[in-house]
CSV table of C-alpha atoms and ligand atoms in Angstrom, one decimal:
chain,number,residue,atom,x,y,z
A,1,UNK,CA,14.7,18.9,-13.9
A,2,UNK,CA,15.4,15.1,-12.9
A,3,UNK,CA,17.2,13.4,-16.3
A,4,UNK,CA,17.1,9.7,-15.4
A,5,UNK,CA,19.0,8.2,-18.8
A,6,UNK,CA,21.0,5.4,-16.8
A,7,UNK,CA,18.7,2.8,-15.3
A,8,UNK,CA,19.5,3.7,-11.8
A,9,UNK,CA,19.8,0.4,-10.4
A,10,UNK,CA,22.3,-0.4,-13.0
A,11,UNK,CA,24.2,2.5,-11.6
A,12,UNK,CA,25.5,0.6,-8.9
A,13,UNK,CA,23.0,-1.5,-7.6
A,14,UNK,CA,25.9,-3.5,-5.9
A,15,UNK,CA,27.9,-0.6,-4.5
A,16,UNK,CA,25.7,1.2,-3.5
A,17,UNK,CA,24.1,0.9,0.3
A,18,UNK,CA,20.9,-1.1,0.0
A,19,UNK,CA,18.4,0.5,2.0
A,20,UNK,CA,14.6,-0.3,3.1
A,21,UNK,CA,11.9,2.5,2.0
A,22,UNK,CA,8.5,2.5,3.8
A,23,UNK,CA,5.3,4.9,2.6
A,24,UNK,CA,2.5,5.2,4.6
A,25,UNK,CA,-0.4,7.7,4.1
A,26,UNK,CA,-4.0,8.4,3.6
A,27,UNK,CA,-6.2,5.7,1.2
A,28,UNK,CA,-6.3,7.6,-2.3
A,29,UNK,CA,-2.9,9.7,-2.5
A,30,UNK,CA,-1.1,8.3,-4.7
A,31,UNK,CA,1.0,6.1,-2.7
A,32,UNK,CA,1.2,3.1,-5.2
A,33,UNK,CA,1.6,4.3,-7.8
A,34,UNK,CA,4.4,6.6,-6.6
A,35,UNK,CA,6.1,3.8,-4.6
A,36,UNK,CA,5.6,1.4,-7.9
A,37,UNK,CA,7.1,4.6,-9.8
A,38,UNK,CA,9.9,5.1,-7.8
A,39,UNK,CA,10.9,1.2,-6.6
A,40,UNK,CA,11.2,0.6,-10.7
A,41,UNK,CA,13.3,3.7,-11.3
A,42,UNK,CA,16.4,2.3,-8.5
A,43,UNK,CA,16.2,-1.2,-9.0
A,44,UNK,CA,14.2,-2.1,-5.5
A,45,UNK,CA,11.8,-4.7,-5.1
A,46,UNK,CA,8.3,-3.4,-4.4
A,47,UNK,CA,5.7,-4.6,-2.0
A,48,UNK,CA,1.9,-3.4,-2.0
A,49,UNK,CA,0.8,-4.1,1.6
A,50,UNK,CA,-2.8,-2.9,0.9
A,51,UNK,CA,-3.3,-5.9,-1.9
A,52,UNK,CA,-2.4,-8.3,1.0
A,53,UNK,CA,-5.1,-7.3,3.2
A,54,UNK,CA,-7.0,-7.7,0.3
A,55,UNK,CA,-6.2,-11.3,-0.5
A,56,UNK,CA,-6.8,-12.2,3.1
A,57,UNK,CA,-10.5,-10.7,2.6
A,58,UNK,CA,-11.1,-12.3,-0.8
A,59,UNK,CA,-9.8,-15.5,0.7
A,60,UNK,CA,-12.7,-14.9,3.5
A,61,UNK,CA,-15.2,-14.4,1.2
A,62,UNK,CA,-14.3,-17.3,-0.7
A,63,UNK,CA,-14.6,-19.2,1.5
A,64,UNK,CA,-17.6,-18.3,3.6
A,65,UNK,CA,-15.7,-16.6,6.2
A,66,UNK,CA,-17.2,-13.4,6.1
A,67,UNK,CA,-21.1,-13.7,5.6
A,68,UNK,CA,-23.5,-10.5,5.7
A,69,UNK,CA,-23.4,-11.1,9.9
A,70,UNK,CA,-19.5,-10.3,10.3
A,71,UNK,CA,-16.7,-12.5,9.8
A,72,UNK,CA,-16.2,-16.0,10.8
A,73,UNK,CA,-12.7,-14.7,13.3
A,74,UNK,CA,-12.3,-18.3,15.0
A,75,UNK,CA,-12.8,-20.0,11.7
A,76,UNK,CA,-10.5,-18.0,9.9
A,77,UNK,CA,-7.8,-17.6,12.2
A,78,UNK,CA,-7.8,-21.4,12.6
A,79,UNK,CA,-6.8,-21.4,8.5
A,80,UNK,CA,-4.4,-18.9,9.4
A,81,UNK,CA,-2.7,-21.1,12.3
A,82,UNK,CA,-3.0,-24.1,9.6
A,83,UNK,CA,-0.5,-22.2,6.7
A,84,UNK,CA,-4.0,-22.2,4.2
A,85,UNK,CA,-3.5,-18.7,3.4
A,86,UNK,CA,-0.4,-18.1,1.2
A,87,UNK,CA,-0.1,-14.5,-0.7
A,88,UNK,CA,2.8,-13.8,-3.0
A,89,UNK,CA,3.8,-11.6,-5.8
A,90,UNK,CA,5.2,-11.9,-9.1
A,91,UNK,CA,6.0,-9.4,-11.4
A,92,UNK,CA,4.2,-9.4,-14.4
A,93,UNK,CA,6.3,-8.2,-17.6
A,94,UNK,CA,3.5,-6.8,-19.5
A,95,UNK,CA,2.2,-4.4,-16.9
A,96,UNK,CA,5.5,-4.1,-15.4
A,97,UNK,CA,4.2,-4.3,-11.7
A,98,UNK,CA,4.5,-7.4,-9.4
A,99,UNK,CA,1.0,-9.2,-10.1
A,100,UNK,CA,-0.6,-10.5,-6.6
A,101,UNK,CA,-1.3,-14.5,-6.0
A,102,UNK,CA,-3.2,-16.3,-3.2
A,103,UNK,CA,-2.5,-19.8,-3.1
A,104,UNK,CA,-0.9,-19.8,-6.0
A,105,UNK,CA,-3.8,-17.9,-8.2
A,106,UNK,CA,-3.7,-14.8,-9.5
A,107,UNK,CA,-6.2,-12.6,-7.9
A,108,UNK,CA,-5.1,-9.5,-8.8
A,109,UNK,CA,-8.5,-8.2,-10.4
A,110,UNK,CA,-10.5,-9.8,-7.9
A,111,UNK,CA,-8.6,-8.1,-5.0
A,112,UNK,CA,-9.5,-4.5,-6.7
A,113,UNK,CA,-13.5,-4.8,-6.6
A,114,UNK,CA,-15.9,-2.9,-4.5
A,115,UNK,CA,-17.2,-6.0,-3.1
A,116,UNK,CA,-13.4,-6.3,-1.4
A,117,UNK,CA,-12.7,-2.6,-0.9
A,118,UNK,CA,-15.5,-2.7,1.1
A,119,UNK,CA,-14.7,-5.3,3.6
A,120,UNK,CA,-11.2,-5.0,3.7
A,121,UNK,CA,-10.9,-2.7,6.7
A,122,UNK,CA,-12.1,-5.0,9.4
A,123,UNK,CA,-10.2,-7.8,7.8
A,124,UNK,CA,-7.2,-5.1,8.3
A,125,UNK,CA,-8.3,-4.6,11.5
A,126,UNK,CA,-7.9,-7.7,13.4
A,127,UNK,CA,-4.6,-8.6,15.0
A,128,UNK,CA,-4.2,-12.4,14.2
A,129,UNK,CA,-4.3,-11.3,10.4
A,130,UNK,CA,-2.0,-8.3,11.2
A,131,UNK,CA,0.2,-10.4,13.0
A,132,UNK,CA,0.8,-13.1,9.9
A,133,UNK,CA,1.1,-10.5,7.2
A,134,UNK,CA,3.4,-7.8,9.4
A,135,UNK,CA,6.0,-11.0,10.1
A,136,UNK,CA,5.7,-12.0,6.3
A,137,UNK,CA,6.5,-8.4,5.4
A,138,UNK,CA,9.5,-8.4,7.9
A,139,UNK,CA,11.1,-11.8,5.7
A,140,UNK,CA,10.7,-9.8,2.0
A,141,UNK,CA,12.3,-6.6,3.7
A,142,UNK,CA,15.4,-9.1,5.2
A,143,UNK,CA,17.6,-8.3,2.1
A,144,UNK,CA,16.4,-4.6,2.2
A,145,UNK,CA,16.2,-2.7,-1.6
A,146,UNK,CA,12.8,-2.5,-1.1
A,147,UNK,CA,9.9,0.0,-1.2
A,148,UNK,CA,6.8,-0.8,0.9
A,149,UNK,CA,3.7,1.2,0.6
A,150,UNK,CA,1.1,0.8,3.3
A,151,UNK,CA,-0.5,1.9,6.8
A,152,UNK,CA,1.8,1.0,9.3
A,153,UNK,CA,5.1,0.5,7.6
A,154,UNK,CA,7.4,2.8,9.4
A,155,UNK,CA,5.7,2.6,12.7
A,156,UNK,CA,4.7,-1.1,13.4
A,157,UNK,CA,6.7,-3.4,10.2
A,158,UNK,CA,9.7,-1.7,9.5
A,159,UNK,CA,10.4,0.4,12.7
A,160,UNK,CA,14.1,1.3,11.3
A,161,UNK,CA,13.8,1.6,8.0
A,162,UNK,CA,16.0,4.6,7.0
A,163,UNK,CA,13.5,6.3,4.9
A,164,UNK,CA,9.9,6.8,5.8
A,165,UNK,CA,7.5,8.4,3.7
A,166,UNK,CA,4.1,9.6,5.1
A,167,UNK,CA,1.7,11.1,2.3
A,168,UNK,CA,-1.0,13.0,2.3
A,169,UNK,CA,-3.2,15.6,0.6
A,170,UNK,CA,-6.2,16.9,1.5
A,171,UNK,CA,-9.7,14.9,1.5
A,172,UNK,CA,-11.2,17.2,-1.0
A,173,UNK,CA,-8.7,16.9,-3.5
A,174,UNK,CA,-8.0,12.7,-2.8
A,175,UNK,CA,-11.9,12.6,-3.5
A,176,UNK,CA,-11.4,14.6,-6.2
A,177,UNK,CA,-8.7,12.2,-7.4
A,178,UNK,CA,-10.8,9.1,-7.2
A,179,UNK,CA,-13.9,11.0,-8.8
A,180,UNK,CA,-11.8,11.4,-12.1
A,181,UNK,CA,-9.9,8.0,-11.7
A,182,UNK,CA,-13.4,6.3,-11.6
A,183,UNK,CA,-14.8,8.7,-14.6
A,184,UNK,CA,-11.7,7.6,-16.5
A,185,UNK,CA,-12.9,3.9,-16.4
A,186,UNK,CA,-16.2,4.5,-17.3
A,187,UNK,CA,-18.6,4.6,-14.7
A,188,UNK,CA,-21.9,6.7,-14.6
A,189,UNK,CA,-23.9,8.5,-11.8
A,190,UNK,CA,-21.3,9.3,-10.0
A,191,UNK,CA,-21.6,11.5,-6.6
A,192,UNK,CA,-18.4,13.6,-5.6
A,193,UNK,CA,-20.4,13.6,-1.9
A,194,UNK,CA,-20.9,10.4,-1.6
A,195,UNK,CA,-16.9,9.6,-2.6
A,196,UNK,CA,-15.7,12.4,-0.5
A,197,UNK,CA,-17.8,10.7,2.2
A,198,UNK,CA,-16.2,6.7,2.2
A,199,UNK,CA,-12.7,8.8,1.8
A,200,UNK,CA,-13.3,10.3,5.3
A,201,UNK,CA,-14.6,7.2,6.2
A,202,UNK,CA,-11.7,5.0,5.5
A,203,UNK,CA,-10.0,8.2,7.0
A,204,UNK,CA,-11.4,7.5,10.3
A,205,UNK,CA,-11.1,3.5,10.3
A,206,UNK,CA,-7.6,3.9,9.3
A,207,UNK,CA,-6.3,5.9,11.8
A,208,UNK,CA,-8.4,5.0,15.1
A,209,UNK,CA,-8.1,1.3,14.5
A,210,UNK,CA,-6.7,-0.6,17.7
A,211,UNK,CA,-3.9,-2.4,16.2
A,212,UNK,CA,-1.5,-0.6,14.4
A,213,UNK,CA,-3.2,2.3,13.4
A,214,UNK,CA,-2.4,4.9,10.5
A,215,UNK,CA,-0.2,7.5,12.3
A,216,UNK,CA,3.1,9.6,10.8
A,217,UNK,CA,6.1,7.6,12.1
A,218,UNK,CA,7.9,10.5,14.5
A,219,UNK,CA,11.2,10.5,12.0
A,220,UNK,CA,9.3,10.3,8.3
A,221,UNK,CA,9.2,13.1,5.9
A,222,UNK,CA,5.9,14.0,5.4
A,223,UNK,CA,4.7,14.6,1.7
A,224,UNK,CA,1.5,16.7,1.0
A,225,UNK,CA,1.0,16.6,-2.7
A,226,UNK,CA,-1.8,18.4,-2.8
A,227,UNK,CA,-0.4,20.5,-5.1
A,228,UNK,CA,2.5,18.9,-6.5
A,229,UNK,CA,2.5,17.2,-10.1
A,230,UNK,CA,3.8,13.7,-10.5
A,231,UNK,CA,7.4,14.5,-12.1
A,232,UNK,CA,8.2,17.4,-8.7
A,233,UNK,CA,7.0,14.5,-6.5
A,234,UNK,CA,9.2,12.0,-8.4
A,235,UNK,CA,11.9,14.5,-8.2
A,236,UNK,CA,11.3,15.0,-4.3
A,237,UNK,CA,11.9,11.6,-3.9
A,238,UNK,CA,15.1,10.8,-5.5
A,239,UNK,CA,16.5,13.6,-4.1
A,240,UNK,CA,15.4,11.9,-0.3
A,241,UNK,CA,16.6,8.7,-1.8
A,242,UNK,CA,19.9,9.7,-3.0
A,243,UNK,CA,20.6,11.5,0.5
A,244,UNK,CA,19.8,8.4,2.4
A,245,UNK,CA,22.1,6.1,0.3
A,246,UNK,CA,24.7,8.7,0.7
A,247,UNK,CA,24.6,9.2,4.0
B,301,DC,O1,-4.0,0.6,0.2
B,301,DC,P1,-5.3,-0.2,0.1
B,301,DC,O2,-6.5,0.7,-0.1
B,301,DC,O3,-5.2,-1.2,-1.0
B,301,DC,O4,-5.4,-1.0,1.5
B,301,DC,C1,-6.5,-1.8,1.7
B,301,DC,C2,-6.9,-1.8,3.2
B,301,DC,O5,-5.9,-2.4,3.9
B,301,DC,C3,-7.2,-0.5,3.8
B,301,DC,O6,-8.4,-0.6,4.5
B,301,DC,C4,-6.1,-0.2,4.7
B,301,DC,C5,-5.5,-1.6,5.0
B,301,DC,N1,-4.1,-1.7,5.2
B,301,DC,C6,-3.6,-1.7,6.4
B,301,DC,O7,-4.3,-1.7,7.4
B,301,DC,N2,-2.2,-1.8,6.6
B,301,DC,C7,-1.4,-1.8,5.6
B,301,DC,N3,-0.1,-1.9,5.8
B,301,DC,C8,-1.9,-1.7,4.3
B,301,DC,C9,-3.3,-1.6,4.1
């Protein structure tokens, strides 16, 4: 059983070898909140890839970029070129995870609505927008002590990070996941096809996208928890952890 009664980053944040930690997996396994979980626990700075994706599409849609036709690409990549689209984080005390701002604002609620989950993958999915947010990843990772959760982290942003992460579990069971996370919060009529359904979806957008597409980085571990609880998963990766930074 992991005991984790010093604050591990206190336990030698400075002496200890800084490294970079990069997750990458399937939409709806736990990657955030594990990555969140395990960045707070050793001190590291954490970075939700996936919410920047999503701030480029709710900065699309705010401004008219990305009508019921398709999105506006010449328009928006023109704002791109021009530095109007800046996304940071800052880490918000109360909930204890970084908060996500675009252009200064919080959009941290707006970022997580259907209306963006829905047109986020082929925001995701054109290089221009890869190409900004991959080299603005690459500056927060200079210093390393950071955990990254995304797509394409270990193949495409951080190529040598020392520890790469891919996760995954099976579809029924991620579906199964988001059925009881979405029950949890309250919403009614809801079809364990149909959810089982966009999670293949997103599946197949994910992973047969041109540009950097979701793929297992040939040197990460892969993690199916499928059938793992939160606290052996947590254990699992301190132990990787703990090897790397002693290695
Ligand atoms: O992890 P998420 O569901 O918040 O990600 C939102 C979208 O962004 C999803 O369609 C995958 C895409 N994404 C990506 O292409 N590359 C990343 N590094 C992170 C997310």
């Amino acid at each position: 059983m992991l005991r984790m009664d010093a604050p591990f980053g206190g336990w030698g944040a400075s002496i200890m070898k800084k490294i970079i930690i990069a997750i990458d997996g399937y939409s709806s396994c736990g990657k955030s909140t594990m990555a969140k979980d395990l960045a707070k626990t050793i001190g590291y700075v954490y970075v939700d890839t996936g919410a920047m994706y999503r701030a480029v599409t709710y900065y699309a849609m705010q401004n008219g970029l990305f009508p019921e036709e398709g999105i506006k690409e010449a328009e928006l990549k023109a704002d791109i070129d021009a530095g109007k689209i800046n996304i940071s984080f800052k880490f918000n005390a109360e909930t204890g995870r970084p908060d996500t701002y675009l252009n200064g604002v919080k959009v941290e609620t707006e970022i997580r609505q259907m209306a963006v989950s829905t047109r986020v993958s082929p925001i995701a999915a054109l290089p221009f927008v890869r190409a900004l947010l991959t080299q603005q990843q690459q500056l927060m990772g200079k210093e390393k002590g950071i955990v990254m959760d995304g797509r394409d982290i270990g193949t495409a942003v951080f190529p040598d990070a020392e520890l790469k992460i891919f996760v995954t579990a099976s579809a029924e069971i991620r579906a199964q996941r988001r059925y009881d996370e979405l029950k949890a919060k309250g919403e009614a009529n809801l079809d364990f096809d149909a959810i089982l359904k966009n999670v293949q979806e997103r599946d197949y957008i994910d992973t047969h996208r041109e540009t950097a597409p979701l793929r297992q980085a040939e040197d990460a571990l892969v993690l199916d928890n499928s059938h793992m609880t939160i606290a052996e998963q947590k254990e699992w990766l301190i132990s990787e952890y703990t090897r790397r930074v002693n290695s």
